[in-house]
Amino acid sequence: MRMNRRKNAHFLMLLRSLMNRTIVVLVVAIAILWVNQNRLARNRRRKRFSLVDRIPTQVNNMRDLVEVSDDDCKKMLRMDRVTFIRLCNIIQSLGGLKNSKYITTQEKVAMFFSVLAHHTKNRSITFQFRCSGQTVSRYFHSVLRSVLTLHSNFLVQPHPIPDDSNDPRWQKFKGCLGALDGTYIDVLVPTAEKARYMNRKGNVTVNILGVCDQAMKFVYVLTGLEGSAADSRVLRDAINRTHGLKVPKGNYYLCDNGYPNCEGFLTPYKGIHNQIIMACCLLHNYIRTEMEVDPLEHDLDNFMNNQEIHEGNDNVDVIDSLETTPEWTTWRDTVAQTMFNEWSSRQ
């Protein structure tokens, strides 16, 4: 009897243990099934992001930008389709930019110009091109590095106005290389340095010096000086740098009254330039209203397409100081008087 009781007790213990294990397994199975069902339900409501799924949207976006019309391409990228394709080829062949696994060179360059042309934020670019913010930032800087390596290809060498020039805009400025001016660009700097970068209007900026030739192509650009720096200081820094702005003796640039009227830099007379600027703006609006195509821009395009780029001569004697002299002021007076006499004779 005792043996039977022990066997029955042992059997009951085994049965109870087996039932507990079965219940645990059943509960786990039910939990897994519930989780999977919820996951499937969420997937039905929200389509998951996939690199493969973005390809049709990516292709359609680039097609709309560079294959539909020049107007759309100009609005978004500030250039026509042919110019954009050629630029992409130059950046790819000379700048070293390559296609990645899912993003082409054209798409990278389009992201870059969308930011520059419209100051578009990173989150807007991620929505437009269907990629992450980290991807946009990475490819923006890769295109930026590639473009900067092309400075020797894109910057031009200035050519002085010849003595036999027949261009009515420039024939009185014999030996002129072009024009220069400064502008302010807003920047973000550490709080401790904001005072140095604050310009006279109270904005945190850098003072940029841009030098252009007669075809409005950049010859030299100096960036990085704080917004509190005066224009004359920026120019003085530019001509004193080892690889800075080189102005040969006998040549000069046109500039405004923010710079000294000295050898190599011709400024207008004070008091009348504001009226001239206003008149130019008014005439510009009239021409734009009456004519769809500005003939001046057409002539400049032809000039820029036919212009050849030549290397500079390091042995030329250049201007290395900004000093106002009576001789330079007298020469400016002579040029101004000659222009006024010719204008008066035509009245």
Coordinates of C-alpha atoms in Angstrom, one line a residue:
M1 CA 0.0 0.0 0.0
R2 CA 2.8 2.4 0.9
M3 CA 4.5 1.7 -2.4
N4 CA 1.3 2.4 -4.4
R5 CA 0.8 5.7 -2.5
R6 CA 4.4 6.8 -3.3
K7 CA 4.0 5.9 -6.9
N8 CA 0.7 7.8 -7.1
A9 CA 2.2 10.9 -5.4
H10 CA 5.2 10.8 -7.7
F11 CA 2.9 10.5 -10.7
L12 CA 0.8 13.5 -9.6
M13 CA 3.9 15.6 -9.2
L14 CA 5.1 14.8 -12.7
L15 CA 1.7 15.5 -14.1
R16 CA 1.5 18.8 -12.3
S17 CA 5.0 19.9 -13.5
L18 CA 4.1 18.9 -17.0
M19 CA 0.9 21.0 -16.9
N20 CA 2.8 24.0 -15.6
R21 CA 5.3 23.8 -18.4
T22 CA 2.5 23.4 -20.9
I23 CA 0.8 26.5 -19.6
V24 CA 4.1 28.5 -19.8
V25 CA 4.7 27.4 -23.4
L26 CA 1.1 28.2 -24.3
V27 CA 1.3 31.7 -22.8
V28 CA 4.6 32.4 -24.6
A29 CA 3.1 31.2 -27.9
I30 CA 0.0 33.4 -27.4
A31 CA 2.2 36.4 -26.6
I32 CA 4.4 35.9 -29.7
L33 CA 1.3 35.5 -31.9
W34 CA -0.2 38.7 -30.5
V35 CA 3.0 40.6 -31.1
N36 CA 3.2 39.4 -34.7
Q37 CA -0.4 40.3 -35.4
N38 CA 0.1 43.8 -34.0
R39 CA 3.3 44.2 -36.1
L40 CA 1.5 43.1 -39.3
A41 CA -1.4 45.5 -38.5
R42 CA 1.1 48.4 -38.1
N43 CA 2.8 47.5 -41.4
R44 CA -0.5 47.6 -43.2
R45 CA -1.2 51.1 -41.9
R46 CA 2.3 52.4 -42.4
K47 CA 4.6 51.5 -45.3
R48 CA 8.1 51.0 -44.2
F49 CA 10.9 53.0 -45.8
S50 CA 13.1 51.1 -48.3
L51 CA 15.9 52.2 -50.5
V52 CA 14.4 50.2 -53.3
D53 CA 11.0 51.9 -52.9
R54 CA 12.6 55.3 -53.1
I55 CA 14.1 54.7 -56.6
P56 CA 10.9 55.6 -58.6
T57 CA 10.5 58.8 -56.6
Q58 CA 14.2 59.6 -57.0
V59 CA 14.0 59.1 -60.8
N60 CA 10.8 61.2 -61.2
N61 CA 12.3 64.0 -59.1
M62 CA 15.5 64.3 -61.2
R63 CA 13.5 63.9 -64.4
D64 CA 11.3 66.9 -63.4
L65 CA 14.5 68.9 -62.6
V66 CA 16.7 68.3 -65.6
E67 CA 14.6 66.7 -68.4
V68 CA 11.3 68.5 -68.6
S69 CA 12.0 72.2 -69.2
D70 CA 14.7 74.8 -68.8
D71 CA 12.4 77.0 -66.9
D72 CA 11.9 74.5 -64.1
C73 CA 15.7 73.8 -64.0
K74 CA 16.5 77.6 -63.8
K75 CA 14.0 78.1 -61.0
M76 CA 15.3 75.3 -58.9
L77 CA 19.0 75.2 -59.8
R78 CA 19.6 78.7 -61.3
M79 CA 20.9 77.2 -64.6
D80 CA 19.5 75.6 -67.7
R81 CA 19.6 71.8 -68.3
V82 CA 22.6 71.8 -70.6
T83 CA 24.7 73.9 -68.2
F84 CA 23.7 71.6 -65.3
I85 CA 24.6 68.4 -67.2
R86 CA 28.0 69.8 -68.3
L87 CA 28.7 71.0 -64.8
C88 CA 28.0 67.5 -63.4
N89 CA 30.4 66.0 -66.0
I90 CA 33.1 68.5 -65.1
I91 CA 32.7 67.8 -61.3
Q92 CA 32.7 64.1 -61.9
S93 CA 35.8 64.0 -64.3
L94 CA 37.9 66.8 -62.8
G95 CA 36.6 67.2 -59.3
G96 CA 36.6 63.5 -58.4
L97 CA 32.9 63.2 -57.4
K98 CA 31.6 59.7 -58.0
N99 CA 28.2 58.0 -58.1
S100 CA 27.3 56.1 -55.0
K101 CA 25.3 52.9 -54.7
Y102 CA 21.9 54.6 -54.6
I103 CA 22.5 58.3 -55.4
T104 CA 23.9 59.6 -58.7
T105 CA 26.3 62.5 -59.2
Q106 CA 23.5 64.6 -60.7
E107 CA 21.4 64.1 -57.6
K108 CA 24.2 65.1 -55.3
V109 CA 24.9 68.2 -57.3
A110 CA 21.1 69.0 -57.4
M111 CA 21.0 68.7 -53.6
F112 CA 24.0 71.1 -53.4
F113 CA 22.4 73.7 -55.6
S114 CA 19.0 73.5 -54.0
V115 CA 20.7 74.5 -50.7
L116 CA 22.8 77.3 -52.3
A117 CA 20.1 78.7 -54.6
H118 CA 17.2 78.8 -52.1
H119 CA 18.9 78.5 -48.7
T120 CA 16.9 75.4 -48.2
K121 CA 17.1 73.7 -44.9
N122 CA 18.3 70.1 -44.4
R123 CA 14.9 68.7 -43.5
S124 CA 13.4 70.1 -46.6
I125 CA 16.0 68.5 -48.8
T126 CA 15.5 65.2 -47.1
F127 CA 11.8 65.3 -48.0
Q128 CA 12.4 66.4 -51.6
F129 CA 15.1 63.8 -52.4
R130 CA 13.8 61.0 -50.1
C131 CA 17.0 60.5 -48.1
S132 CA 18.2 61.0 -44.5
G133 CA 19.6 64.3 -43.2
Q134 CA 22.9 62.7 -42.6
T135 CA 23.1 61.7 -46.2
V136 CA 22.2 65.2 -47.4
S137 CA 24.9 66.7 -45.2
R138 CA 27.6 64.2 -46.3
Y139 CA 26.9 64.7 -50.0
F140 CA 26.7 68.5 -49.7
H141 CA 30.2 68.6 -48.3
S142 CA 31.5 66.1 -50.8
V143 CA 30.2 68.3 -53.7
L144 CA 31.6 71.4 -51.9
R145 CA 35.1 69.8 -51.8
S146 CA 34.9 68.8 -55.4
V147 CA 33.9 72.3 -56.5
L148 CA 36.7 74.0 -54.6
T149 CA 39.3 71.8 -56.3
L150 CA 38.2 73.4 -59.6
H151 CA 39.2 76.9 -58.6
S152 CA 42.0 77.0 -61.2
N153 CA 39.5 76.0 -63.9
F154 CA 36.7 78.4 -63.0
L155 CA 38.6 81.6 -61.8
V156 CA 39.7 83.7 -64.8
Q157 CA 42.7 85.9 -65.5
P158 CA 41.8 89.6 -66.0
H159 CA 42.6 91.4 -69.3
P160 CA 43.1 95.2 -69.4
I161 CA 41.0 97.4 -71.6
P162 CA 43.1 97.9 -74.8
D163 CA 43.9 101.4 -76.1
D164 CA 42.0 100.7 -79.3
S165 CA 38.8 99.5 -77.6
N166 CA 35.5 100.5 -79.3
D167 CA 33.3 99.4 -76.4
P168 CA 31.4 102.5 -75.3
R169 CA 31.1 101.2 -71.8
W170 CA 34.9 100.7 -71.3
Q171 CA 36.8 102.7 -74.0
K172 CA 37.4 105.6 -71.6
F173 CA 39.0 103.3 -69.0
K174 CA 42.2 102.3 -70.7
G175 CA 44.1 99.7 -68.7
C176 CA 41.1 98.9 -66.5
L177 CA 41.0 95.2 -65.3
G178 CA 37.4 95.2 -64.0
A179 CA 35.7 96.1 -60.8
L180 CA 35.7 95.1 -57.1
D181 CA 33.4 95.5 -54.1
G182 CA 32.6 94.0 -50.8
T183 CA 29.5 92.4 -49.3
Y184 CA 28.4 90.9 -46.0
I185 CA 27.5 87.2 -45.6
D186 CA 25.7 86.1 -42.5
V187 CA 27.5 83.4 -40.5
L188 CA 27.3 81.5 -37.2
V189 CA 30.2 81.9 -34.9
P190 CA 30.8 81.1 -31.2
T191 CA 29.2 83.5 -28.7
A192 CA 32.6 84.8 -27.5
E193 CA 33.5 85.9 -31.1
K194 CA 30.3 87.6 -32.1
A195 CA 31.5 91.0 -31.3
R196 CA 34.4 90.8 -33.8
Y197 CA 32.1 89.6 -36.5
M198 CA 29.3 92.2 -36.0
N199 CA 29.1 94.7 -38.8
R200 CA 27.9 98.3 -38.6
K201 CA 24.3 97.1 -38.9
G202 CA 24.6 94.8 -35.9
N203 CA 24.5 91.6 -37.9
V204 CA 27.1 88.8 -37.4
T205 CA 28.8 88.5 -40.8
V206 CA 32.0 88.1 -42.7
N207 CA 33.2 90.8 -45.0
I208 CA 33.7 89.3 -48.5
L209 CA 35.8 91.0 -51.2
G210 CA 34.8 90.1 -54.8
V211 CA 36.8 91.1 -57.8
C212 CA 35.4 90.7 -61.3
D213 CA 36.5 91.3 -64.9
Q214 CA 34.5 93.2 -67.5
A215 CA 32.5 90.0 -68.3
M216 CA 31.4 89.8 -64.6
K217 CA 33.5 86.7 -64.0
F218 CA 35.2 86.4 -60.7
V219 CA 39.0 87.0 -60.8
Y220 CA 39.6 86.9 -57.0
V221 CA 37.6 86.4 -53.9
L222 CA 38.8 87.0 -50.3
T223 CA 36.6 85.4 -47.6
G224 CA 36.9 85.0 -43.8
L225 CA 37.6 88.5 -42.5
E226 CA 35.2 89.5 -39.7
G227 CA 32.2 91.8 -40.4
S228 CA 33.7 94.6 -38.3
A229 CA 36.6 94.9 -40.7
A230 CA 36.5 98.1 -42.9
D231 CA 36.5 97.7 -46.7
S232 CA 39.9 99.4 -47.0
R233 CA 41.4 97.0 -44.5
V234 CA 40.0 94.0 -46.4
L235 CA 41.5 95.3 -49.6
R236 CA 44.9 96.0 -48.0
D237 CA 44.9 92.5 -46.7
A238 CA 44.1 91.1 -50.1
I239 CA 47.0 92.9 -51.9
N240 CA 49.5 92.0 -49.2
R241 CA 48.9 88.2 -49.2
T242 CA 51.3 85.9 -50.9
H243 CA 48.7 84.6 -53.3
G244 CA 46.5 87.6 -53.0
L245 CA 45.1 90.1 -55.5
K246 CA 47.7 91.2 -58.0
V247 CA 47.3 94.6 -59.7
P248 CA 50.1 95.3 -62.2
K249 CA 51.5 98.8 -62.4
G250 CA 49.6 100.8 -64.9
N251 CA 46.4 98.9 -64.5
Y252 CA 43.5 99.4 -62.0
Y253 CA 40.1 98.3 -60.8
L254 CA 36.9 100.4 -60.5
C255 CA 35.5 100.5 -56.9
D256 CA 33.2 102.6 -54.7
N257 CA 34.0 105.2 -52.1
G258 CA 34.5 102.6 -49.4
Y259 CA 38.0 102.2 -50.7
P260 CA 40.8 104.8 -51.1
N261 CA 41.3 106.5 -54.5
C262 CA 44.9 105.5 -55.0
E263 CA 47.1 103.9 -57.7
G264 CA 45.4 100.7 -58.9
F265 CA 42.0 101.5 -57.5
L266 CA 39.7 104.2 -59.1
T267 CA 36.8 105.5 -57.1
P268 CA 34.0 107.9 -58.1
Y269 CA 33.6 111.4 -56.9
K270 CA 31.7 111.6 -53.6
G271 CA 28.2 112.9 -53.6
I272 CA 26.9 111.7 -57.0
H273 CA 27.3 108.0 -57.0
N274 CA 24.0 107.5 -55.1
Q275 CA 22.1 109.3 -57.8
I276 CA 23.9 107.2 -60.5
I277 CA 23.0 104.0 -58.7
M278 CA 19.3 105.0 -58.4
A279 CA 19.2 105.9 -62.1
C280 CA 20.7 102.6 -63.0
C281 CA 18.1 100.8 -61.0
L282 CA 15.2 102.7 -62.5
L283 CA 16.5 102.1 -66.1
H284 CA 17.1 98.4 -65.2
N285 CA 13.4 98.1 -64.2
Y286 CA 12.3 99.8 -67.5
I287 CA 14.4 97.6 -69.7
R288 CA 13.1 94.5 -67.9
T289 CA 9.5 95.6 -68.3
E290 CA 9.8 96.4 -72.0
M291 CA 12.1 93.6 -73.2
E292 CA 12.1 90.0 -72.3
V293 CA 15.7 89.5 -73.2
D294 CA 18.3 92.1 -72.2
P295 CA 20.6 92.7 -75.2
L296 CA 23.5 93.6 -72.8
E297 CA 23.2 90.1 -71.2
H298 CA 23.2 88.6 -74.7
D299 CA 26.4 90.4 -75.6
L300 CA 28.0 89.4 -72.4
D301 CA 27.1 85.8 -72.9
N302 CA 28.8 85.9 -76.3
F303 CA 31.9 87.6 -74.8
M304 CA 32.1 85.0 -72.0
N305 CA 31.8 82.1 -74.3
N306 CA 34.6 83.4 -76.6
Q307 CA 36.9 84.5 -73.8
E308 CA 40.2 82.6 -73.4
I309 CA 41.8 82.0 -70.0
H310 CA 45.5 82.7 -69.8
E311 CA 48.0 82.2 -67.0
G312 CA 49.3 85.3 -65.2
N313 CA 52.9 86.5 -65.2
D314 CA 54.6 86.3 -61.8
N315 CA 57.3 88.7 -63.0
V316 CA 54.9 91.7 -63.4
D317 CA 55.5 94.6 -61.0
V318 CA 52.3 94.8 -58.9
I319 CA 50.8 97.3 -56.5
D320 CA 51.4 96.4 -52.9
S321 CA 50.1 99.4 -51.0
L322 CA 47.1 101.7 -50.7
E323 CA 48.3 105.3 -50.8
T324 CA 46.5 108.3 -52.2
T325 CA 48.7 110.5 -54.4
P326 CA 48.1 113.8 -56.2
E327 CA 49.1 112.2 -59.5
W328 CA 46.4 109.6 -59.3
T329 CA 43.7 112.1 -58.3
T330 CA 44.8 114.3 -61.3
W331 CA 44.5 111.4 -63.6
R332 CA 41.0 110.6 -62.4
D333 CA 40.0 114.3 -62.9
T334 CA 41.4 114.1 -66.5
V335 CA 39.4 111.0 -67.3
A336 CA 36.2 112.5 -65.8
Q337 CA 36.7 115.8 -67.7
T338 CA 37.2 113.9 -71.0
M339 CA 34.1 111.9 -70.5
F340 CA 32.1 115.0 -69.6
N341 CA 33.4 117.0 -72.6
E342 CA 32.4 114.2 -75.0
W343 CA 29.0 114.0 -73.3
S344 CA 28.5 117.7 -73.6
S345 CA 29.4 117.8 -77.3
R346 CA 26.6 115.3 -78.0
Q347 CA 23.9 117.4 -76.4

